[in-house]
Structure formats: structure tokens, C-alpha cells
Tab-separated table of C-alpha atoms and ligand atoms in Angstrom:
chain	number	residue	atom	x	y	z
A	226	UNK	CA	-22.161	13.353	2.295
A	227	UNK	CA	-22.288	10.646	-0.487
A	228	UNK	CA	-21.987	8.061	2.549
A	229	UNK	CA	-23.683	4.995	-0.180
A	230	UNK	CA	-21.359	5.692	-2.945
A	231	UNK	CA	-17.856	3.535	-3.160
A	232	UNK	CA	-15.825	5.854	-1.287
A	233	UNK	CA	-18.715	6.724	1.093
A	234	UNK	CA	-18.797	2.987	2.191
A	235	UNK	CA	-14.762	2.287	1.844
A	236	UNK	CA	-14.992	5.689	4.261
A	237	UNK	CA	-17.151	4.761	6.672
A	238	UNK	CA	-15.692	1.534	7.372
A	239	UNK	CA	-12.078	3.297	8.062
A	240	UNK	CA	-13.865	5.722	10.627
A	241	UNK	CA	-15.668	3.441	11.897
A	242	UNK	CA	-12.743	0.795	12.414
A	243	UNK	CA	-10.767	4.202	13.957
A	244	UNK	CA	-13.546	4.637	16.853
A	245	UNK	CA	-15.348	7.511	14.802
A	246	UNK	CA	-19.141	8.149	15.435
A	247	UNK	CA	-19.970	8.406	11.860
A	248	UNK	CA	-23.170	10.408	10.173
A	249	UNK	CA	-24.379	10.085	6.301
A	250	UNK	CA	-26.739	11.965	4.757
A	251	UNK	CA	-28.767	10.000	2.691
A	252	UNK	CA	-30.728	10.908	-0.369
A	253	UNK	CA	-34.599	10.036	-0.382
A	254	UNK	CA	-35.715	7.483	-3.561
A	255	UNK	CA	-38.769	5.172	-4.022
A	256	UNK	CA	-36.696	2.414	-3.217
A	257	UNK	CA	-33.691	2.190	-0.414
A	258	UNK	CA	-30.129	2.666	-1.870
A	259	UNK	CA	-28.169	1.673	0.745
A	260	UNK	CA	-26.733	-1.677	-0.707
A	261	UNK	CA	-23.211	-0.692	0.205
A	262	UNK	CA	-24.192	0.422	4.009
A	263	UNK	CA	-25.830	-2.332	4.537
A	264	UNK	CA	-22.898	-4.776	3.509
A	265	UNK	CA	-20.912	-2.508	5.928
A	266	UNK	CA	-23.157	-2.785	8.961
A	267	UNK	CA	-22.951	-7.113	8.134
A	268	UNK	CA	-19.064	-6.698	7.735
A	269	UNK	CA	-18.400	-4.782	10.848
A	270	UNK	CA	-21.297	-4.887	13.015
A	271	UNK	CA	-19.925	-4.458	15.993
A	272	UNK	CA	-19.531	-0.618	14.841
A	273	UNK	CA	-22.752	-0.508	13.291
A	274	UNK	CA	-24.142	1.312	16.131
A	275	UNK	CA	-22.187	4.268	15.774
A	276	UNK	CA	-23.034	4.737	12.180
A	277	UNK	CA	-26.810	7.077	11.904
A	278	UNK	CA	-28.220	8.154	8.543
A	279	UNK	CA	-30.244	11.461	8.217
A	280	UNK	CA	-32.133	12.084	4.814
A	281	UNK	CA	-30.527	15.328	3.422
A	282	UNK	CA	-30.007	16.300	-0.512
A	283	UNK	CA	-26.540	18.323	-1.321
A	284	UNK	CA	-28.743	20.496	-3.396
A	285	UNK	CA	-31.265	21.506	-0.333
A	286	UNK	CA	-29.621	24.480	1.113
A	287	UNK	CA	-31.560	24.058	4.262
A	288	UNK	CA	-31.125	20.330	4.773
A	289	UNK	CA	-27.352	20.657	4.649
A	290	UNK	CA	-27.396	23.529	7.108
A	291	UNK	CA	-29.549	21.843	9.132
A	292	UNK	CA	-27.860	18.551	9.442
A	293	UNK	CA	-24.584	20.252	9.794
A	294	UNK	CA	-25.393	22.471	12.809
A	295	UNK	CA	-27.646	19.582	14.896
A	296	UNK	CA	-24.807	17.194	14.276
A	297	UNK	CA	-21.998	19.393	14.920
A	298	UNK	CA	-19.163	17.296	13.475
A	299	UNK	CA	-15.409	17.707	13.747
A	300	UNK	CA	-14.648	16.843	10.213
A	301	UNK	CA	-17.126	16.598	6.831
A	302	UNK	CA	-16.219	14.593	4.094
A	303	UNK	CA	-18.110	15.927	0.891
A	304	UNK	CA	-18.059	12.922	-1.017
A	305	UNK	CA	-21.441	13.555	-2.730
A	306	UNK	CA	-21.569	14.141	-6.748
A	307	UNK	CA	-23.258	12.988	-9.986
A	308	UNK	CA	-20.278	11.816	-10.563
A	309	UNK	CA	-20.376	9.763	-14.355
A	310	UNK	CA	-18.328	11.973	-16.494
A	311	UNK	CA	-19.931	10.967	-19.821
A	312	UNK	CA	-23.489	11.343	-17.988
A	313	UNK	CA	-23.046	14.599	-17.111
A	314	UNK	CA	-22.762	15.817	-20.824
A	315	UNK	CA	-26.704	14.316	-20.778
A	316	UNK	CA	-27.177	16.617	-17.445
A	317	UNK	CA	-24.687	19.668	-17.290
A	318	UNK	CA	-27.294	21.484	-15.294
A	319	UNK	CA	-27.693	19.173	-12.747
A	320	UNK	CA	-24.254	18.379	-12.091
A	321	UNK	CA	-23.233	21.997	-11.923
A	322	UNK	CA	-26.057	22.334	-9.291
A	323	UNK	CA	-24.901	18.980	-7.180
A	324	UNK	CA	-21.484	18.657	-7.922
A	325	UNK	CA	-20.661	22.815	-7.651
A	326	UNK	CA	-23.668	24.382	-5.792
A	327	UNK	CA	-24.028	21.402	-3.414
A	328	UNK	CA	-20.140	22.013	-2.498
A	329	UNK	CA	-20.667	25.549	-1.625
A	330	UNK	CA	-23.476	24.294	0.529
A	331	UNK	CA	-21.454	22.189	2.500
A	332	UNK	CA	-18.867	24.942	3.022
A	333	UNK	CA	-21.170	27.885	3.964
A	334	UNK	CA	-22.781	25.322	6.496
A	335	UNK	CA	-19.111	24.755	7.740
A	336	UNK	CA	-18.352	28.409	7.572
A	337	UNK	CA	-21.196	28.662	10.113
A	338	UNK	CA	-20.690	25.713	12.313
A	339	UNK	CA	-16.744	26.877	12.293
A	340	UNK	CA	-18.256	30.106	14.163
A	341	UNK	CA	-19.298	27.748	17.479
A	342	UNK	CA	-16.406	25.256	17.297
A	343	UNK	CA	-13.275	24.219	14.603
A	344	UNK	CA	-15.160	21.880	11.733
A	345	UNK	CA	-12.787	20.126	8.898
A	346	UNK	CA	-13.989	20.017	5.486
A	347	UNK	CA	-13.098	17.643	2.967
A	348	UNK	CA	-13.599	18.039	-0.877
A	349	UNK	CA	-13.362	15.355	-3.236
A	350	UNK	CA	-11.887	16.722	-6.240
A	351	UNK	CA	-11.075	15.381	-9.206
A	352	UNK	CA	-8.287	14.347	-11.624
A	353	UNK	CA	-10.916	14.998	-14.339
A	354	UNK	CA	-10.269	19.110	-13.398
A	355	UNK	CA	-6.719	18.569	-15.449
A	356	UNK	CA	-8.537	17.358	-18.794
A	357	UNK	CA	-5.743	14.818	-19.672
A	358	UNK	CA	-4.848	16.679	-22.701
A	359	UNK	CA	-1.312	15.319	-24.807
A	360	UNK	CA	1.940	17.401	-22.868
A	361	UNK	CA	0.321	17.590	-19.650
A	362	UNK	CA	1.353	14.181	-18.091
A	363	UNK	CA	2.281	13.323	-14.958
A	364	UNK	CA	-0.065	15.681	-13.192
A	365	UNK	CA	0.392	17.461	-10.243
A	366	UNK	CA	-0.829	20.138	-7.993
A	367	UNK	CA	0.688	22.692	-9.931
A	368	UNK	CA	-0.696	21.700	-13.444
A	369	UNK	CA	-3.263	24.242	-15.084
A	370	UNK	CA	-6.697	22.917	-15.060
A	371	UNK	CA	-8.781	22.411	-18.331
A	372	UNK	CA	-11.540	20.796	-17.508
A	373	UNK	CA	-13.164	18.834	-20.481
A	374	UNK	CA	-16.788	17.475	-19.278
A	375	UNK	CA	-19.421	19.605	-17.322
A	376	UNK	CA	-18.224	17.540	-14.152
A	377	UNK	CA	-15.233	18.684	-14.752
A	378	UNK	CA	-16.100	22.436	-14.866
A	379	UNK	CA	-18.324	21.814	-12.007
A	380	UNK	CA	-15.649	20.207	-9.923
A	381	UNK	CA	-13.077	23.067	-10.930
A	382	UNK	CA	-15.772	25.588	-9.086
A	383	UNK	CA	-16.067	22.971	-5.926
A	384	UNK	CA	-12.444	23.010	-5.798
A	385	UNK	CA	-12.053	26.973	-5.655
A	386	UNK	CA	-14.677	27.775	-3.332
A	387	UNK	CA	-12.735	25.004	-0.852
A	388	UNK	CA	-9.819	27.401	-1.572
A	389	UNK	CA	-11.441	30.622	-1.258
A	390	UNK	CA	-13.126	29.634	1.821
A	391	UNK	CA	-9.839	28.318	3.640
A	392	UNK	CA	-8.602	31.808	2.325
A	393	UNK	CA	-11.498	34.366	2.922
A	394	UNK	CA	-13.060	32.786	6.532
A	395	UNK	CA	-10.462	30.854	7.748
A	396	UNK	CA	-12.140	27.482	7.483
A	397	UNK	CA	-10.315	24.353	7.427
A	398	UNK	CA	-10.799	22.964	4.066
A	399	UNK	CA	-8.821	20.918	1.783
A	400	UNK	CA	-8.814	19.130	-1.450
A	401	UNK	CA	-7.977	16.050	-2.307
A	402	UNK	CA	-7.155	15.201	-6.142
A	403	UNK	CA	-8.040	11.911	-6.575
A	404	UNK	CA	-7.214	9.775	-9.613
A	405	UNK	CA	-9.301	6.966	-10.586
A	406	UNK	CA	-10.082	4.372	-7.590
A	407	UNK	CA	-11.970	1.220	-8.192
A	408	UNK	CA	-12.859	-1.762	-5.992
A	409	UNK	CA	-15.457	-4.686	-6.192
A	410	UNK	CA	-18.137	-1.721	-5.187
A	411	UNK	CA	-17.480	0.244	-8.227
A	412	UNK	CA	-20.847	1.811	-9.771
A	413	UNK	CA	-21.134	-0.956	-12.231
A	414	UNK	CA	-21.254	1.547	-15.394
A	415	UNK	CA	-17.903	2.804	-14.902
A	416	UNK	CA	-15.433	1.552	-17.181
A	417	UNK	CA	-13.598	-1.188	-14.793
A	418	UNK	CA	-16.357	-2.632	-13.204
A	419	UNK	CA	-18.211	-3.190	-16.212
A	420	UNK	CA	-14.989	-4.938	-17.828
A	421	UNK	CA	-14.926	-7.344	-14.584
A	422	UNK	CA	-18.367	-8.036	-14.599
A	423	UNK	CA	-18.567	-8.764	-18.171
A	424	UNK	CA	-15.614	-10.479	-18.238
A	425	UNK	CA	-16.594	-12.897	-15.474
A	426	UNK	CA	-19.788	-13.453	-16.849
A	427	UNK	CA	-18.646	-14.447	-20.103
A	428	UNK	CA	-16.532	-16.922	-18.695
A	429	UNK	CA	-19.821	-18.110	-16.545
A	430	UNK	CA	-21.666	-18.483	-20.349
A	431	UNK	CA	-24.053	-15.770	-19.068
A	432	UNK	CA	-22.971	-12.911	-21.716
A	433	UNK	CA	-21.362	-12.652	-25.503
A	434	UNK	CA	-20.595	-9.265	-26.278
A	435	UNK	CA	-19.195	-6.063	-24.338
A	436	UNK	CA	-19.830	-2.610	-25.878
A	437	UNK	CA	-17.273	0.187	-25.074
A	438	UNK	CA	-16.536	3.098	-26.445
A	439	UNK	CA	-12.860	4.472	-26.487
A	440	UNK	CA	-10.623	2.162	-25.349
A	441	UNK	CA	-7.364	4.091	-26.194
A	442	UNK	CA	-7.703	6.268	-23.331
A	443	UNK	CA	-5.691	6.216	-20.306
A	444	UNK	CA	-6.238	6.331	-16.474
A	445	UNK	CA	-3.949	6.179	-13.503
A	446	UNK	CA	-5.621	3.356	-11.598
A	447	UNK	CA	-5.652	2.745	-7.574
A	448	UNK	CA	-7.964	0.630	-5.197
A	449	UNK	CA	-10.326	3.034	-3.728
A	450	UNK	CA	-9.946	1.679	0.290
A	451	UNK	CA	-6.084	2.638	0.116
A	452	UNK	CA	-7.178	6.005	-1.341
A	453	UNK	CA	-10.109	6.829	1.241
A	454	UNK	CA	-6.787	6.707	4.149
A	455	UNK	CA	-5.545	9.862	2.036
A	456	UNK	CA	-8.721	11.544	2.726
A	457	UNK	CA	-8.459	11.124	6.354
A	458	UNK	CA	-4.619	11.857	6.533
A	459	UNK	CA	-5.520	15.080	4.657
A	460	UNK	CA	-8.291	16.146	7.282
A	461	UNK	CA	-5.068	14.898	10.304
A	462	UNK	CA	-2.586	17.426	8.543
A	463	UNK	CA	-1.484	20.257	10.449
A	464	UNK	CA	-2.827	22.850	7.628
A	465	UNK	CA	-5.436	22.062	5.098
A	466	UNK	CA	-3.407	21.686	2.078
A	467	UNK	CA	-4.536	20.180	-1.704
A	468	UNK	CA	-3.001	17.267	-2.834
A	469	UNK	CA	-2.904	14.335	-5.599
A	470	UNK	CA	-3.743	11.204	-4.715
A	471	UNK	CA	-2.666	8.657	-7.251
A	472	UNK	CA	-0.208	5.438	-8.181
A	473	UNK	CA	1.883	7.029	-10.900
A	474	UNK	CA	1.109	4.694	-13.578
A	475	UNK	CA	-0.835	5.175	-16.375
A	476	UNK	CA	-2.663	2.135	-18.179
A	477	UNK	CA	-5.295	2.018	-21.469
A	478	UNK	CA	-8.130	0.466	-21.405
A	479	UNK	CA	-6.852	-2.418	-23.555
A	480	UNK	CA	-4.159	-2.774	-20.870
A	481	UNK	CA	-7.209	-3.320	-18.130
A	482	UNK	CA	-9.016	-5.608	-20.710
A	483	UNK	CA	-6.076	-7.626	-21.526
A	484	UNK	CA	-5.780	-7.972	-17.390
A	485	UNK	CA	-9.273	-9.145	-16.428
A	486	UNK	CA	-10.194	-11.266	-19.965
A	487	UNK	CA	-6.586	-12.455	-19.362
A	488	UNK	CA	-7.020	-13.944	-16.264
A	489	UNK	CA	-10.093	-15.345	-17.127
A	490	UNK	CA	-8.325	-17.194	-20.277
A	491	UNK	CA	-9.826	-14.980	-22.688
A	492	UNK	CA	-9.322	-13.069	-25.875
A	493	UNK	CA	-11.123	-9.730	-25.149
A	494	UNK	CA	-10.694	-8.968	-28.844
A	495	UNK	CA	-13.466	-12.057	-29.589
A	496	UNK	CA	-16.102	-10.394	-27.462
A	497	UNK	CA	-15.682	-6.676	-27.290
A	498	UNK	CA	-17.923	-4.570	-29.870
A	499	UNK	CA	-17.130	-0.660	-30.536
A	500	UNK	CA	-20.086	1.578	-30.152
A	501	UNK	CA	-20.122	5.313	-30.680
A	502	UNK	CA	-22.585	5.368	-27.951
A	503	UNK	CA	-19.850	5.150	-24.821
A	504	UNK	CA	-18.155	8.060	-26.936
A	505	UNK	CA	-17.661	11.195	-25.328
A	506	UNK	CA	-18.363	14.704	-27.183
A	507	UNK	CA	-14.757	15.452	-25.682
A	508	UNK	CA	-12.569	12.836	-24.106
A	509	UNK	CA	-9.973	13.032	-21.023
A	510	UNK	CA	-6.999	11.054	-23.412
A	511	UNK	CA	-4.432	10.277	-20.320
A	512	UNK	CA	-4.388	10.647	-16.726
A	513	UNK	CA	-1.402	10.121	-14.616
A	514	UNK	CA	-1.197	11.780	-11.122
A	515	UNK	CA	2.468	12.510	-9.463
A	516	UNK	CA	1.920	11.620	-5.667
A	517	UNK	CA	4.706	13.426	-4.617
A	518	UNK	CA	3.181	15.880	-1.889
A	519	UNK	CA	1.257	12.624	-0.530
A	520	UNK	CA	3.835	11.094	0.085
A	521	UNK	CA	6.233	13.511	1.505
A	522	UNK	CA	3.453	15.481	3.366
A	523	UNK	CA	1.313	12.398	4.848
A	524	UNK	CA	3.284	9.423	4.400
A	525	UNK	CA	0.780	8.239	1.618
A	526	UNK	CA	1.809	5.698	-0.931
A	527	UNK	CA	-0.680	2.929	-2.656
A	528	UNK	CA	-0.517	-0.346	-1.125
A	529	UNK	CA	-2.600	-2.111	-4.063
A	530	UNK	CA	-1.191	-3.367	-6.731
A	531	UNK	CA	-3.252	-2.847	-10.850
A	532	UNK	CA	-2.640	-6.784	-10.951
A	533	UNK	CA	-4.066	-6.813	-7.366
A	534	UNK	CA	-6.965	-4.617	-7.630
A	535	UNK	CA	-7.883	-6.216	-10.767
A	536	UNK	CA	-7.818	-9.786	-9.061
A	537	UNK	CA	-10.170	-8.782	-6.218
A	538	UNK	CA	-12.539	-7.365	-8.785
A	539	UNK	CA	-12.832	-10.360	-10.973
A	540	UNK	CA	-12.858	-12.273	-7.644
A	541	UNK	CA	-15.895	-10.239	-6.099
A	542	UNK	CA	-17.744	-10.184	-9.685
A	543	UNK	CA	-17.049	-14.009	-10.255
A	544	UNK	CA	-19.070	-14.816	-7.166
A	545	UNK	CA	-21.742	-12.537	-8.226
A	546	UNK	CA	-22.178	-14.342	-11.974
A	547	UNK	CA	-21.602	-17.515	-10.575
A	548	UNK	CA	-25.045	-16.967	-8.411
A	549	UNK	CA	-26.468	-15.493	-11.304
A	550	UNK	CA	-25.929	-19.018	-13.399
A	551	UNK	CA	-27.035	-21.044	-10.463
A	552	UNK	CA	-30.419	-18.919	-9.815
A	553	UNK	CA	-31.061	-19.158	-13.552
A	554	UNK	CA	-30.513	-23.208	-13.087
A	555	UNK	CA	-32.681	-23.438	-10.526
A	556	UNK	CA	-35.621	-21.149	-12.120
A	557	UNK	CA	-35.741	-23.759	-15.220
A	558	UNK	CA	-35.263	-27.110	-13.061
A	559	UNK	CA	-38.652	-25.181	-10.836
B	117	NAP	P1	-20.394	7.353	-6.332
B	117	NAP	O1	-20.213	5.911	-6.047
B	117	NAP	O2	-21.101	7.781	-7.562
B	117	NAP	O3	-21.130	7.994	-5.051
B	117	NAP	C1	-21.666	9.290	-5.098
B	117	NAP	C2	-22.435	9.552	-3.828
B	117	NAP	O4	-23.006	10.865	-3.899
B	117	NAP	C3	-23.608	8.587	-3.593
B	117	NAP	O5	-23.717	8.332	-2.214
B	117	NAP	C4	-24.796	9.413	-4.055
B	117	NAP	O6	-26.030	9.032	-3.478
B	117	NAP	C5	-24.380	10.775	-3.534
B	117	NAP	N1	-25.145	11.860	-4.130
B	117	NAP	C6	-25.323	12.137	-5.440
B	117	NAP	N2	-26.088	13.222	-5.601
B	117	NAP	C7	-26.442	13.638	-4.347
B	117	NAP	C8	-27.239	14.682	-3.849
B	117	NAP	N3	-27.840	15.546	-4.669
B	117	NAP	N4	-27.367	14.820	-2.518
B	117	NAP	C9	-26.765	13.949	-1.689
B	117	NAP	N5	-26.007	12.924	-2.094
B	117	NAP	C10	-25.839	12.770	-3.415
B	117	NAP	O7	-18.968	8.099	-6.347
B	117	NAP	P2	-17.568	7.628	-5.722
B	117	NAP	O8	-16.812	6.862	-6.748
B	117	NAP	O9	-17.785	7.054	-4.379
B	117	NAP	O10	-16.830	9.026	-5.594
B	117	NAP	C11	-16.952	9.819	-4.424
B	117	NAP	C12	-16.608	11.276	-4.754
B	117	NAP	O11	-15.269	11.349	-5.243
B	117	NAP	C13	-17.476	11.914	-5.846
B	117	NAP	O12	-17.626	13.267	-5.512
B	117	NAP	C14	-16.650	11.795	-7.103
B	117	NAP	O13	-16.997	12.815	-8.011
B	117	NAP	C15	-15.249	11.964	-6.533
B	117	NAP	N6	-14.156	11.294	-7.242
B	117	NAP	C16	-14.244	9.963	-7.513
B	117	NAP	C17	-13.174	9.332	-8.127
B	117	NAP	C18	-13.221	7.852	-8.426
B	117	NAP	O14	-12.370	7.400	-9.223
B	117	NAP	N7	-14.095	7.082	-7.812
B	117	NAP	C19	-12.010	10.059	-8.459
B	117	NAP	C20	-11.974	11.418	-8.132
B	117	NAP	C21	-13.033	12.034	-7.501
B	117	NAP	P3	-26.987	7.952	-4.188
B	117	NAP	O15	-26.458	6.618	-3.744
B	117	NAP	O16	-28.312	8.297	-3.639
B	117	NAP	O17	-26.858	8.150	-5.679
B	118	G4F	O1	-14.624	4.618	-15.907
B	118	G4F	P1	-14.922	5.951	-16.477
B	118	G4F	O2	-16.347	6.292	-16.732
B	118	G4F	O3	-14.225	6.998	-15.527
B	118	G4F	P2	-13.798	8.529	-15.748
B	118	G4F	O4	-14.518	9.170	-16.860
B	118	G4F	O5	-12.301	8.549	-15.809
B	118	G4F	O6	-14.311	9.192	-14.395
B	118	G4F	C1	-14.077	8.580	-13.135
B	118	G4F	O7	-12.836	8.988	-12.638
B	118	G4F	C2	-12.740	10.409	-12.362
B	118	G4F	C3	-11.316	10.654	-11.868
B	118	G4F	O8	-10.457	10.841	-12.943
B	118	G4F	C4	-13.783	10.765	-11.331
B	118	G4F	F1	-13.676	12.084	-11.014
B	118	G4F	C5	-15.159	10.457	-11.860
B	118	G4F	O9	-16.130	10.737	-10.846
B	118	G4F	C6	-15.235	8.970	-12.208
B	118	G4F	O10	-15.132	8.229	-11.015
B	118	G4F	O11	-14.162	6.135	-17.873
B	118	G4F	C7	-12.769	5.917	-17.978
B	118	G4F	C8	-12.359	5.934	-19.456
B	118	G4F	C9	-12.885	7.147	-20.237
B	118	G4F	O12	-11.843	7.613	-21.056
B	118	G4F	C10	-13.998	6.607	-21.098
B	118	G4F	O13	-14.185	7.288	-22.332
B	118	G4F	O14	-12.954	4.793	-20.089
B	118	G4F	C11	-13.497	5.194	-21.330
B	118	G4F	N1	-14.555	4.244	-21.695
B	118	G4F	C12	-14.533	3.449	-22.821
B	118	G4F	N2	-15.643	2.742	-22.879
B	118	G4F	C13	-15.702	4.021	-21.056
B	118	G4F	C14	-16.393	3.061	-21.798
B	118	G4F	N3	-16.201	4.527	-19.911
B	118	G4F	C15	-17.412	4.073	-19.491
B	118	G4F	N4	-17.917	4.549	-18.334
B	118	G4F	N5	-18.133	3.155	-20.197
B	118	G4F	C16	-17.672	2.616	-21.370
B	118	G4F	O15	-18.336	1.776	-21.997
């Protein structure tokens, strides 16, 4: 589930590479979203054919049972969500309904696929379910949630049904607490993404101004394809246990806009307008995960580097405005 997101193709490619027949259920839209899988299938196609898409919808109750019993899989990776924090304030209905609902979903088909043969499930959950708030830092799996968004409180649900159902029925399934993970595929109005993509095409003449809203806050950054090996070490573990997934180290905003503007000999100061708009009615102030358990229970430590990840971002995104200026060149030389 969530197989064309940024995990969902970071994912695939690590089951794939690992011999895994791999399934994704695939919303239907008007027009094919499957940018990411189709990259995958060019990048690796000598796996492509054992990677199938079904259509499906985490908030269709039957599809997900459906899918789940024809298929029969040994492990499920729930990786579906509406997952834009400030968005769902705009939509708290719908997230509870995807993000929550959907969740349960996937477990009760587990619960009865589990009754025929073992089935792991895996839940992405959230750092967002801590709420960041001042005396809470470093987070681990024994700080309280306080959710501050209605992902948050959606994802706190998802993330107790995983437990209750390891607890009440004996199912295999874990969560993992992911912090923040970016990468070149990240949705492009999260807040990194659209700092390397701005960035880059400022330096490409393409763009003058980038709107933000708080840039004080703080997030405990990682590269999303080290992060989607802790979701299958997780699944590998003798017991289904839930566990942080995170670097450690906390950085602002500023700190990621003085990165990519920095490297692309910039002053983000010139360029970058305040507007109340990206405000959020409550904001997650600082994020910092402790990866302790990882690391002691599955060997997990980040191998990316912030100065890294930030590199192949501005790298992938350079490409992209660099296109962008040449297409434009060509349409008025036409
Ligand atoms: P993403 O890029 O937004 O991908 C979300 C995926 O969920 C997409 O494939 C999307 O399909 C699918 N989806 C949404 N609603 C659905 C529905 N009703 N039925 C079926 N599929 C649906 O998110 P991501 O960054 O890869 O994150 C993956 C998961 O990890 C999410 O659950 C997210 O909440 C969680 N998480 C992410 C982070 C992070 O920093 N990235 C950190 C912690 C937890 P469409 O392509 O059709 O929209
Ligand atoms: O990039 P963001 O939108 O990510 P956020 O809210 O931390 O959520 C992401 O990480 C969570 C894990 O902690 C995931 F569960 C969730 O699914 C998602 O992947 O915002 C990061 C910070 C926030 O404090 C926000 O207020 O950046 C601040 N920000 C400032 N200006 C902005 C902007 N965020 C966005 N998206 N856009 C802005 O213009």
C-alpha cells in the first residue's frame, strides 16, 4: 500500500533488488500517477517483471480484503496516507478515514489472511505522533504522544490498533517511527524539496522568490532509501517490536536553507518571503528521534549524511530546472 509515494518506490526497489515478488495497490485517478514506478521499472528493469499493480483504495474495505486474500503475501507494508501535515488541518475527516480507518483495514485483512498462513504487517508511523513540544527532545519509544495535527491524531489510532492487534489476535505487526526522510522523490510541497527545487531554479534564472512559512522549526532529517532498510529489518526481527527510526540530529529550517542556497552560492535571505499561508494552526517546534533500539535491535544506523542528502537533492532538482530553461529556450527560438 502507498507503492507510488517516496517510500513506496525507495521500497520497492529494495524488495525487488532482494528477489521479492512485489504487489502495489494503486489508487484509480483521471490521469496515471505512477511517475515514481515507472522510473523504477527504467532503473531496474530486469526486476520489473516481478513488480504487478492492482487498483485498490485504503479506504475500500472490500478492495483491501480482497487484494489481501487473492495475493496472499508474507509481509504488507502499509505505507499509504494523506500524509501533508499542514493539509490535513484543510481535511481532518479524510485523513482520519485514510490514514486511521484505512490502517485498521489493512490489519483486519491481515487478521484474516493470518488465519490460512503467518502474514507480517508493517505500519508506517510517525514522528509527528510525539508533537515536538519544548522538554520532550530526543524522542524515543517511550515518550508520551501528543499529537498536534489531525494526521497526527490519526496516526496515533493507526499506531494502536497495530498494537492491539499484535496483542488481541496474535498478528505480526509492528511499527516503525519514522522521522523525516527526504530524497530527490520527495512530494515537491514538502518543506525540503521545495527548498531544492527553488533553490536550483533560482540559480537557473527560472524563479525570484520562495514563500515559507515557519522556518524556526526543527526536524531530524535522514535520506528516505537508508530508512526504507529499517522497514524491512523490522518485518526480519524475531518479534514485531516498535521502533524509531531517525539520525539523532536536529536541524531548522534556516539550517537546510543555508545548506542548499549555500551550495548554490546564494543568500537565501535575498529571495525567501514569509507568508502566514504555510503557517500551521499548531506547529510540531522540534523533532529529534533517539535510534537507540534500531540500532541495538537491527543493526540500523543512517548511512547518509544532511550534507549528503542535501547534495543529491540539489543534484537531482538541478537537472530538472536545467531542462526546464532549455525547453523554455527552445519554445521562443520555435
Ligand atoms: P507519500 O509520498 O505522500 O506517499 C503516500 C502514498 O499513499 C502514495 O502512494 C499515495 O497514492 C498513497 N495513498 C494515499 N491515499 C491513499 C488511499 N486512500 N488508498 C491507497 N493509497 C493511498 O508519502 P511518503 O513520504 O512515501 O510516506 C510513506 C508513509 O510513511 C506515509 O504513511 C507517511 O504518512 C509515513 N511517514 C512518512 C515520513 C516521511 O518523512 N516521508 C515520516 C514518517 C512517516 P497516490 O500516489 O495515489 O497519492
Ligand atoms: O516538510 P514538512 O511539510 O514535513 P512535516 O510536517 O514534518 O511532515 C513530514 O514528516 C512527518 C514525520 O515527522 C511525516 F509523518 C509526514 O507524513 C511528512 O512526511 O514540514 C516540515 C516543517 C514544518 O515545521 C513546517 O511548518 O517545515 C515547516 N515549513 C515552513 N515552511 C513548511 C513550509 N512546510 C511546508 N510543507 N511548506 C512550507 O512552505
Amino acid at each position: 500500500m502507498g507503492i507510488t509515494g517516496q517510500d513506496g518506490y525507495y521500497l520497492s526497489r529494495l524488495l525487488l533488488q532482494k528477489g521479492y515478488e512485489v504487489h502495489g495497490i494503486v489508487r484509480r485517478s483521471s490521469v496515471m500517477n505512477r511517475v515514481r514506478i515507472d522510473q523504477l521499472k527504467q532503473e531496474i528493469p530486469e526486476h520489473a517483471n516481478r513488480l504487478t499493480m492492482h487498483y485498490g483504495d485504503l479506504t475500500d474495505n472490500a478492495s483491501i480484503l480482497n487484494r489481501v486474500l487473492e495475493l496472499e503475501p508474507d509481509e504488507i507494508y502499509n505505507l499509504a496516507a494523506q500524509s501533508h501535515v499542514r493539509v490535513s488541518f484543510d481535511m481532518p475527516m479524510y485523513t482520519q478515514q485514510v490514514n486511521a480507518d484505512g490502517a485498521l483495514n489493512v490489519l483486519e485483512a491481515a487478521r484474516m489472511l493470518n488465519r490460512r498462513k503467518t502474514v507480517k504487517v508493517y505500519q508506517a508511523s510517525t514522528s509527528e505522533m510525539f508533537g515536538g513540544l519544548p522538554g520532550t527532545v530526543p524522542q524515543s519509544e517511550a515518550t508520551l504522544f501528543h499529537p498536534r495535527s489531525p494526521y497526527g491524531c490519526a496516526k496515533v489510532a493507526a499506531f494502536h490498533h497495530t498494537v492491539h492487534y499484535r496483542e488481541s489476535h496474535d498478528l505480526f505487526s509492528a511499527n516503525g517511527i519514522l522521522f523525516n526522510h527526504e530524497s530527490p522523490l520527495r512530494g515537491e510541497n514538502f518543506v525540503t524539496r521545495k527548498i531544492t527545487l527553488a533553490a536550483t531554479r533560482i540559480a537557473e534564472g527560472l524563479q525570484s522568490v520562495l514563500k515559507l512559512g515557519n522556518t524556526k522549526a526543527q526536524r531530524d532529517w535522514g535520506y528516505a532509501g537508508d530508512y526504507v532498510e529499517a522497514m524491512w529489518l523490522i518485518l526480519q526481527h524475531d518479534t514485531p517490536e516498535d521502533i524509531v527510526i531517525a539520525t539523532g540530529v536536529m536541524r531548522s529550517i534556516e539550517d537546510f536553507l543555508d545548506a542548499a542556497f549555500g551550495a548554490m552560492e546564494l543568500n537565501w535571505q535575498d529571495y525567501v518571503q514569509i507568508d502566514p499561508d504555510y503557517f500551521r494552526p499548531t506547529e510540531v517546534h522540534q523533532l529529534c528521534g533517539d535510534p537507540t533500539k534500531a540500532r541495538d535491535l537491527l543493526g540500523w544506523r543512517p548511512k547518509t549524511s544532511f550534507e549528503e542528502l542535501v547534495r543529491i537533492m540539489l543534484e537531482h532538482d538541478r537537472e530538472l530546472a536545467r531542462r526546464e530553461k532549455w525547453i523554455g529556450e527552445m519554445a521562443t527560438k520555435s
